Structure formats: C-alpha cells, structure tokens
Amino acid sequence: MPAIAEPVVESVAAKRVRIESIDVVRGVIMILMALDHVRDFFGSSSVSPTDLSQTTIPLFLTRWITHFCAPVFFLLTGAGAYLSSRRKSKRELSQFLFIRGLWLFFLELVVTRGLGWQFNFDYHVTMLIVLWALGWAMIVLSLLVYLPASVATMFGVVMIASHNLFDSVQSSNLLWSILHLPNFIVNHPGHIVFVAYPLIPWMGVTAAGYGLGQIYGWPSVRRRAFLLPFGLGLTAAFFLLRGINVYGEPQRWATQRSAAFTALSFLNTTKYPPSLLFLLMTLGPAMLFLWAVDARTPRWLRPTLIFGKVPMFYYLMHIPLVHLLAIAVCYVRYGQVHWMFESPSLGQFPITPPPGWGYSLPIVYLVWAVIVLTLYPLCRWFAGLKQRRSDAWLSYF
C-alpha cells in the first residue's frame, strides 16, 4: 500500500519500494486477526470472551489481543494513502480511494459474505462489518485529500476524541445506526441487516492515519524520536482517563472478584463503536511497535512482511480457508455439514453451530497456526507477483 515517490523511468521492481516497518506491523495484526476469526468458527458461541461473569483469563486475553487489529489497520490505511499522494496527484488519489471504497462494499456484501463467512447467498442475516466501514473511511478520505493534511488530521482527531459525548443518544434512526450505534437497519422476518461497525470514529482513525503518514517522509532518527514519546503519551492517556473512569468509555471499570479480573475490567473497553479509550489502548502500543521496528526488523519478525505486503489478499483468502476447515472437522465429527451452510442468528455469527460445537483454546490456537502456515506460501507468491508487475487490478488486492 505505501510507496515512495520515484523517477519516471524505473523498473517495476524499483517502483515497489515500501516502508518496511509499516509492513511488519500490518503483517503482525493480520496474523492476529486470523486468531479471532478462527475462534469465531471453532470456539464456543455460548461464552462471551468479554463477559467477566463467564469468561476466563486466557479467553479474555485471546480476544483482547485481537482488538489491536482493526484500529491499526484503519490507521495504516490512512498512512498508506498519504504515502501514495507522493506519487499520485490529488485527483488520482481521490479517484483511487473512492473506487477502492466501492470495491470494498462489493467484497463485503458479495465475496466475503457469500463465499467466506456464510457459503450461501440467501442473505437472511447480513452483517455490515469491517470492509463496510473501511470502504466508507476511504470514500470520506477521498474528499479529505483535497484539504491540507493538517486539516484532515484534525478532522480525525476531533472525531476520535469527541464522539463519546454522544454515547447517551439512543435512537433507532437509520442514519444514527449507520454512524454511531450498532443496530438493525433492516429487521423483519426473513431478512436482517445489522450494522456491526458504525462509521464513527473509524473514519476518524483513517483520517488521523493520513496525517501520521507525513512522518514517513522524515529521516528514521527524527521519525523514531517522534514515535516513542507519542506512543508513550497515548498509552499514558489511556491509563489516566481509564483510571478517572469518567469520560471516553461507556463501560466503566469496577472492582471484581479478584485482582486479575479487576485488571481485565480495566482493559475491557468498547469496540462497537470504538471508544476513545479503546483507541488509546490499541493505538498507543501500536506507535511503540512502529518505533521498535523502524530502525531494523528483527529476524524473527521478517516472515510477517509477506502478510503485511498483501493484507487484502490475505484477508480474502483466510476466511474461506477457516470455513472450509470447519466444514471438514464437522464432517469428521458428525458425518454431515448442513449447519455450516445455514444462515445463523446474530448471536451465533458466522455459522450455525452443530450441537455441542466448540473447541478449547489450545485447539483454536492449533487451527490458527495451521491457517497462517498454509497461507504463507500463497501470500509470498502474490507478494512477488505485485512486486514484478504493475497491472492496475493488483492495486485493489
């Protein structure tokens, strides 16, 4: 996604210069994202990982670590857009972002919904999730790129910081359900459309990322000198505001049955929509991670570069792969697999679980490892293809 401006006459390989630290961080969050989706298919839907009355510490932390995925991806999407502005005119960049936003709608409603999550096209239950919100974030950014980067950044920061002022507004209004309150926009027998990812403040995170992209034109020493205190400051702001327990999170933390569960209550912030504290909790450490890998990528992290170079391709491949594996396991266990093709209820998304379905965390982690290792050679091939070729269609994957 990110690229650095280049002379007019260059080889295709030379044009594919990338910011390695961004690819590493993005690759790590893509790997973590697969863990959450494996848990969706193979874990028990009867236990909420974030319900402190029924969860376990390992289950909570398994869900909590994957909270970093969406915020960091939205942020780096914005940063990548700014880096693209160094080799595209504003009109070209705006057009690309707008078309890519529409493309993400198609992927959400047709490809991942029908060929990934559900393996059917009856649309009895339609969830508008991450690609829906990312598509809108890109469309909004396609307009913001005409403004100075500082204005786009301020738009994002204000949206992130202020949207919790409206937490008390409870409304079934269609526009409000799309913008800020997870809710049904269609809810009648035979057809349900549920907005799981309201657009605010995801659009703001992408706009803030557009501003962050500016620092990747700086020398590494100056960039690292910015990222370290910035990451520490965001993280400290999370602990301060969470400790005060007044603003930035609709779900207050409280003393629990043990010190460990009290700590979990402190970390248990709201993702739908992402509260200010949820974003401080995730983006602060993300800045520190970007700082840590900016000068040099540790050898053990280098394989993550492959996933970070082709995040959309990886996303589109991993969902049907997890679903296919769930079908295979279901057949071995039950001798039939019809549950895996039926539209689930909202509480059971993404599949209708067979009786007694749900595996322990060690099994979930084992399946996760199988998925990631299986996709590595395929993603490596596609990353090489993108490096060698400059076909326009490749920029949409």
Coordinates of C-alpha atoms in Angstrom, one line a residue:
M1 CA 0.0 0.0 0.0
P2 CA 2.6 2.6 1.0
A3 CA 5.1 3.7 -1.7
I4 CA 7.8 6.3 -2.1
A5 CA 8.0 8.7 -5.0
E6 CA 10.2 7.5 -7.8
P7 CA 11.7 8.8 -11.1
V8 CA 9.7 8.5 -14.2
V9 CA 11.8 5.8 -15.8
E10 CA 12.2 2.9 -13.5
S11 CA 11.8 -0.9 -13.4
V12 CA 8.6 -2.2 -11.9
A13 CA 10.6 -3.7 -9.1
A14 CA 12.1 -0.3 -8.2
K15 CA 8.6 1.2 -8.1
R16 CA 7.6 -1.2 -5.4
V17 CA 9.7 0.4 -2.7
R18 CA 7.8 0.1 0.6
I19 CA 8.1 1.2 4.2
E20 CA 9.3 -2.0 5.9
S21 CA 8.2 -1.1 9.4
I22 CA 4.6 -0.5 8.3
D23 CA 4.5 -3.8 6.5
V24 CA 5.8 -5.6 9.6
V25 CA 3.2 -4.0 11.9
R26 CA 0.5 -4.6 9.4
G27 CA 1.6 -8.2 8.9
V28 CA 1.5 -8.9 12.7
I29 CA -2.0 -7.6 13.0
M30 CA -3.2 -9.6 10.0
I31 CA -1.8 -12.7 11.7
L32 CA -3.6 -11.8 15.0
M33 CA -6.8 -11.1 13.1
A34 CA -6.9 -14.7 11.9
L35 CA -6.8 -15.9 15.5
D36 CA -10.1 -14.0 16.2
H37 CA -11.8 -15.5 13.2
V38 CA -10.6 -19.0 13.9
R39 CA -12.1 -18.5 17.4
D40 CA -15.4 -17.4 15.7
F41 CA -15.6 -20.6 13.8
F42 CA -14.1 -23.1 16.2
G43 CA -14.7 -21.6 19.7
S44 CA -17.9 -21.8 21.7
S45 CA -20.6 -19.2 20.9
S46 CA -22.2 -19.7 24.2
V47 CA -19.4 -17.9 26.2
S48 CA -18.7 -14.2 25.5
P49 CA -14.9 -13.6 25.9
T50 CA -15.5 -10.1 27.3
D51 CA -18.3 -11.0 29.7
L52 CA -16.4 -11.0 33.0
S53 CA -19.1 -13.1 34.7
Q54 CA -18.4 -16.1 32.4
T55 CA -15.1 -15.7 30.7
T56 CA -11.7 -17.0 31.6
I57 CA -8.5 -15.0 31.7
P58 CA -6.9 -16.9 28.7
L59 CA -10.2 -16.4 26.7
F60 CA -10.4 -12.7 27.5
L61 CA -6.8 -12.1 26.6
T62 CA -7.2 -14.1 23.3
R63 CA -10.0 -11.7 22.4
W64 CA -8.2 -8.6 23.8
I65 CA -5.0 -9.0 21.8
T66 CA -7.0 -9.1 18.6
H67 CA -8.6 -5.7 19.5
F68 CA -5.4 -4.2 18.0
C69 CA -6.2 -5.4 14.5
A70 CA -8.9 -3.1 13.3
P71 CA -7.6 0.2 14.7
V72 CA -4.1 -0.4 13.5
F73 CA -5.3 -1.4 10.0
F74 CA -7.6 1.7 9.7
L75 CA -4.7 3.9 10.8
L76 CA -2.2 2.4 8.4
T77 CA -4.7 2.6 5.6
G78 CA -4.7 6.3 6.1
A79 CA -0.9 6.4 6.3
G80 CA -0.6 4.4 3.1
A81 CA -3.0 6.9 1.4
Y82 CA -0.7 9.8 2.3
L83 CA 2.4 7.9 1.1
S84 CA 0.5 7.3 -2.2
S85 CA 0.0 11.0 -2.5
R86 CA 3.7 11.4 -3.1
R87 CA 3.4 9.6 -6.5
K88 CA -0.2 10.5 -7.4
S89 CA -2.0 13.8 -8.0
K90 CA -4.8 14.7 -5.6
R91 CA -7.3 13.9 -8.2
E92 CA -5.7 10.5 -8.9
L93 CA -5.5 9.6 -5.3
S94 CA -9.1 10.8 -4.6
Q95 CA -10.4 8.7 -7.5
F96 CA -8.4 5.6 -6.4
L97 CA -9.7 5.9 -2.8
F98 CA -13.3 6.4 -4.0
I99 CA -13.2 3.4 -6.3
R100 CA -11.5 1.2 -3.7
G101 CA -14.2 2.2 -1.2
L102 CA -16.9 0.9 -3.6
W103 CA -14.8 -2.2 -4.3
L104 CA -14.7 -2.9 -0.5
F105 CA -18.5 -2.7 -0.4
F106 CA -18.7 -5.3 -3.1
L107 CA -16.2 -7.5 -1.3
E108 CA -18.2 -7.2 2.0
L109 CA -21.6 -7.9 0.6
V110 CA -20.8 -10.5 -2.0
V111 CA -17.4 -12.0 -1.7
T112 CA -16.6 -12.4 2.0
R113 CA -20.3 -12.7 3.0
G114 CA -21.3 -15.3 0.4
L115 CA -18.0 -17.0 -0.3
G116 CA -16.4 -16.7 3.0
W117 CA -18.4 -16.2 6.2
Q118 CA -21.6 -17.9 5.0
F119 CA -21.1 -20.1 2.0
N120 CA -24.6 -19.1 0.9
F121 CA -26.4 -16.2 -0.8
D122 CA -29.7 -16.2 0.9
Y123 CA -28.9 -13.0 2.8
H124 CA -31.2 -13.9 5.7
V125 CA -28.7 -12.4 8.0
T126 CA -26.3 -9.7 6.7
M127 CA -23.7 -8.2 8.9
L128 CA -22.0 -4.9 7.8
I129 CA -18.6 -5.3 9.3
V130 CA -15.0 -4.2 8.8
L131 CA -14.9 -3.9 5.0
W132 CA -18.1 -1.9 5.0
A133 CA -16.6 0.6 7.5
L134 CA -13.2 0.7 5.7
G135 CA -14.9 1.4 2.4
W136 CA -16.7 4.4 3.8
A137 CA -13.5 5.6 5.5
M138 CA -11.8 5.5 2.1
I139 CA -14.6 7.4 0.4
V140 CA -14.5 10.1 3.1
L141 CA -10.7 10.3 2.8
S142 CA -11.1 10.7 -1.0
L143 CA -12.7 14.0 -0.2
L144 CA -10.3 15.0 2.7
V145 CA -7.2 14.6 0.4
Y146 CA -8.2 17.9 -1.2
L147 CA -7.6 19.6 2.1
P148 CA -4.2 20.2 3.8
A149 CA -3.0 17.1 5.6
S150 CA -3.2 19.0 8.9
V151 CA -6.9 19.7 8.4
A152 CA -7.6 16.0 7.6
T153 CA -5.7 15.0 10.7
M154 CA -7.6 17.4 12.9
F155 CA -10.8 16.1 11.5
G156 CA -9.8 12.6 12.6
V157 CA -8.5 13.6 16.0
V158 CA -11.6 15.6 16.9
M159 CA -13.9 12.7 15.8
I160 CA -11.9 10.2 17.9
A161 CA -11.8 12.5 21.0
S162 CA -15.3 13.8 20.9
H163 CA -17.7 11.0 19.7
N164 CA -18.2 9.6 23.2
L165 CA -20.0 12.8 24.1
F166 CA -23.0 11.2 22.2
D167 CA -23.0 7.9 24.0
S168 CA -26.2 8.7 25.7
V169 CA -28.0 9.2 22.4
Q170 CA -30.0 6.0 21.9
S171 CA -32.0 6.1 18.7
S172 CA -33.3 3.6 16.1
N173 CA -32.9 6.3 13.4
L174 CA -31.3 4.8 10.3
L175 CA -28.6 7.4 9.9
W176 CA -27.6 7.2 13.6
S177 CA -27.4 3.4 13.4
I178 CA -25.0 3.7 10.5
L179 CA -22.9 6.4 12.0
H180 CA -22.6 5.6 15.7
L181 CA -24.8 3.0 17.3
P182 CA -24.6 -0.7 16.3
N183 CA -28.1 -1.6 15.4
F184 CA -30.5 -3.1 12.8
I185 CA -31.1 -1.0 9.7
V186 CA -33.4 -3.8 8.4
N187 CA -35.1 -6.1 10.9
H188 CA -38.1 -8.2 9.8
P189 CA -38.7 -11.9 9.4
G190 CA -36.7 -13.4 6.6
H191 CA -34.2 -10.5 6.3
I192 CA -31.9 -8.9 8.9
V193 CA -29.2 -6.3 8.2
F194 CA -27.2 -5.3 11.2
V195 CA -24.5 -2.6 11.3
A196 CA -21.8 -4.1 13.5
Y197 CA -19.2 -1.4 12.5
P198 CA -20.7 2.0 12.8
L199 CA -18.7 4.5 10.8
I200 CA -17.8 6.9 13.6
P201 CA -15.0 7.0 14.6
W202 CA -13.4 4.6 12.1
M203 CA -13.4 7.3 9.5
G204 CA -11.6 9.5 12.0
V205 CA -8.9 6.8 12.6
T206 CA -8.2 6.6 8.9
A207 CA -8.0 10.4 8.6
A208 CA -5.6 10.5 11.6
G209 CA -3.6 7.9 9.9
Y210 CA -3.4 10.1 6.8
G211 CA -1.7 12.7 9.0
L212 CA 0.6 10.1 10.5
G213 CA 1.8 9.2 7.0
Q214 CA 3.7 12.6 6.9
I215 CA 6.3 11.4 9.3
Y216 CA 7.4 8.7 6.9
G217 CA 9.0 11.4 4.8
W218 CA 11.3 12.2 7.7
P219 CA 14.7 10.6 8.4
S220 CA 14.4 7.5 10.5
V221 CA 16.1 9.2 13.5
R222 CA 13.6 12.0 13.6
R223 CA 10.7 9.7 13.0
R224 CA 11.7 7.4 15.9
A225 CA 12.2 10.5 18.1
F226 CA 8.5 11.3 17.4
L227 CA 7.0 7.8 17.6
L228 CA 8.4 6.9 21.0
P229 CA 7.0 9.9 23.1
F230 CA 3.9 9.9 21.0
G231 CA 3.2 6.2 21.7
L232 CA 4.1 6.6 25.4
G233 CA 1.8 9.7 25.6
L234 CA -1.2 7.9 24.1
T235 CA -0.7 4.9 26.3
A236 CA -0.3 7.1 29.4
A237 CA -3.5 9.0 28.4
F238 CA -5.3 5.7 28.3
F239 CA -4.3 4.8 31.9
L240 CA -5.1 8.3 33.2
L241 CA -8.5 8.6 31.6
R242 CA -9.4 4.9 32.4
G243 CA -8.3 5.5 36.0
I244 CA -10.5 8.6 36.3
N245 CA -13.4 6.5 34.9
V246 CA -15.5 9.4 33.8
Y247 CA -15.1 10.0 30.0
G248 CA -14.1 8.2 26.9
E249 CA -15.7 4.8 27.6
P250 CA -19.3 4.0 28.2
Q251 CA -18.5 0.8 30.1
R252 CA -17.0 1.8 33.5
W253 CA -14.4 -0.5 35.1
A254 CA -15.2 -1.8 38.6
T255 CA -13.6 -4.0 41.3
Q256 CA -14.2 -7.7 40.5
R257 CA -13.9 -10.9 42.4
S258 CA -10.1 -10.9 42.1
A259 CA -7.3 -8.5 41.3
A260 CA -6.8 -10.3 37.9
F261 CA -10.4 -9.8 36.9
T262 CA -10.3 -6.2 38.1
A263 CA -7.4 -5.7 35.7
L264 CA -9.5 -7.3 33.0
S265 CA -12.3 -4.9 33.8
F266 CA -9.9 -2.0 33.4
L267 CA -8.9 -3.3 29.9
N268 CA -12.4 -4.2 28.9
T269 CA -13.2 -1.2 26.6
T270 CA -15.8 -0.9 23.9
K271 CA -15.1 -1.8 20.3
Y272 CA -18.5 -1.2 18.7
P273 CA -18.2 1.7 18.1
P274 CA -14.5 2.0 19.3
S275 CA -14.4 4.3 22.3
L276 CA -11.7 6.9 22.8
L277 CA -10.2 4.7 25.4
F278 CA -10.3 1.6 23.2
L279 CA -8.4 3.6 20.5
L280 CA -5.9 4.9 23.1
M281 CA -5.4 1.4 24.4
T282 CA -4.6 0.0 21.0
L283 CA -3.0 2.8 19.0
G284 CA -0.6 3.9 21.8
P285 CA 1.2 0.5 21.9
A286 CA 0.9 0.4 18.1
M287 CA 3.0 3.6 17.9
L288 CA 5.6 2.0 20.2
F289 CA 5.7 -1.1 17.9
L290 CA 6.2 1.1 14.9
W291 CA 9.0 2.8 16.8
A292 CA 10.6 -0.5 17.8
V293 CA 10.8 -1.9 14.3
D294 CA 11.6 1.4 12.5
A295 CA 15.3 1.1 12.5
R296 CA 15.6 -2.6 11.9
T297 CA 13.2 -5.5 11.6
P298 CA 14.2 -8.4 14.0
R299 CA 15.0 -11.6 12.1
W300 CA 12.2 -13.5 13.8
L301 CA 9.6 -10.9 12.6
R302 CA 10.7 -10.9 8.9
P303 CA 8.2 -13.5 7.8
T304 CA 5.4 -11.1 8.8
L305 CA 6.5 -8.8 5.9
I306 CA 4.8 -11.2 3.5
F307 CA 1.4 -10.8 5.1
G308 CA 1.9 -7.0 5.5
K309 CA 2.6 -6.6 1.8
V310 CA -0.7 -8.3 0.7
P311 CA -3.2 -7.7 3.5
M312 CA -6.3 -7.7 1.4
F313 CA -5.4 -10.8 -0.4
Y314 CA -4.6 -12.5 2.9
Y315 CA -8.0 -11.3 4.3
L316 CA -9.9 -12.6 1.4
M317 CA -8.1 -16.0 1.5
H318 CA -8.2 -16.7 5.2
I319 CA -11.9 -16.6 5.8
P320 CA -13.0 -19.3 3.3
L321 CA -10.0 -21.4 4.4
V322 CA -11.1 -21.3 8.0
H323 CA -14.7 -22.0 7.0
L324 CA -13.6 -25.0 4.8
L325 CA -11.6 -26.4 7.6
A326 CA -14.6 -26.1 10.0
I327 CA -16.6 -28.0 7.4
A328 CA -14.0 -30.8 7.2
V329 CA -13.9 -31.1 11.0
C330 CA -17.7 -31.0 11.2
Y331 CA -17.9 -33.9 8.7
V332 CA -15.4 -36.0 10.5
R333 CA -17.2 -35.4 13.8
Y334 CA -20.9 -35.5 12.7
G335 CA -21.0 -37.1 9.3
Q336 CA -22.9 -34.2 7.9
V337 CA -22.2 -30.5 7.5
H338 CA -25.5 -28.7 6.7
W339 CA -25.1 -26.4 9.7
M340 CA -22.0 -24.9 8.1
F341 CA -24.1 -23.6 5.2
E342 CA -27.1 -22.2 7.1
S343 CA -27.6 -18.6 7.9
P344 CA -27.0 -18.2 11.6
S345 CA -28.8 -16.0 14.1
L346 CA -26.9 -12.8 15.2
G347 CA -25.8 -14.3 18.4
Q348 CA -24.2 -17.2 16.6
F349 CA -22.4 -15.4 13.7
P350 CA -20.7 -16.6 11.5
I351 CA -22.1 -20.1 11.4
T352 CA -25.0 -22.1 12.9
P353 CA -23.0 -24.3 15.3
P354 CA -23.9 -28.0 15.4
P355 CA -25.0 -29.5 18.7
G356 CA -22.1 -29.5 21.2
W357 CA -19.9 -27.5 18.8
G358 CA -17.0 -25.5 20.2
Y359 CA -13.4 -26.4 21.0
S360 CA -10.9 -25.4 23.7
L361 CA -8.4 -22.6 23.3
P362 CA -5.4 -25.0 22.6
I363 CA -7.4 -26.4 19.6
V364 CA -8.2 -22.9 18.4
Y365 CA -4.6 -21.9 18.6
L366 CA -3.5 -25.0 16.7
V367 CA -6.0 -24.3 13.9
W368 CA -4.8 -20.7 13.8
A369 CA -1.2 -21.9 13.3
V370 CA -2.3 -24.2 10.5
I371 CA -4.2 -21.4 8.7
V372 CA -1.3 -19.0 8.9
L373 CA 1.3 -21.5 7.8
T374 CA -0.9 -22.7 4.9
L375 CA -1.4 -19.1 3.7
Y376 CA 2.2 -18.1 3.9
P377 CA 3.4 -19.6 0.6
L378 CA 0.3 -18.4 -1.3
C379 CA 0.8 -14.8 0.1
R380 CA 4.5 -15.0 -0.7
W381 CA 3.6 -15.8 -4.3
F382 CA 1.1 -13.0 -4.6
A383 CA 3.5 -10.5 -3.0
G384 CA 6.1 -11.5 -5.6
L385 CA 3.5 -11.0 -8.4
K386 CA 2.7 -7.5 -7.1
Q387 CA 6.5 -6.7 -6.9
R388 CA 7.1 -7.9 -10.5
R389 CA 4.0 -6.5 -12.2
S390 CA 2.2 -3.1 -12.4
D391 CA -1.2 -4.2 -13.5
A392 CA -3.9 -1.8 -12.2
W393 CA -6.1 -4.6 -10.8
L394 CA -3.3 -5.6 -8.4
S395 CA -3.6 -2.4 -6.5
Y396 CA -7.1 -3.5 -5.3
F397 CA -5.7 -6.6 -3.5

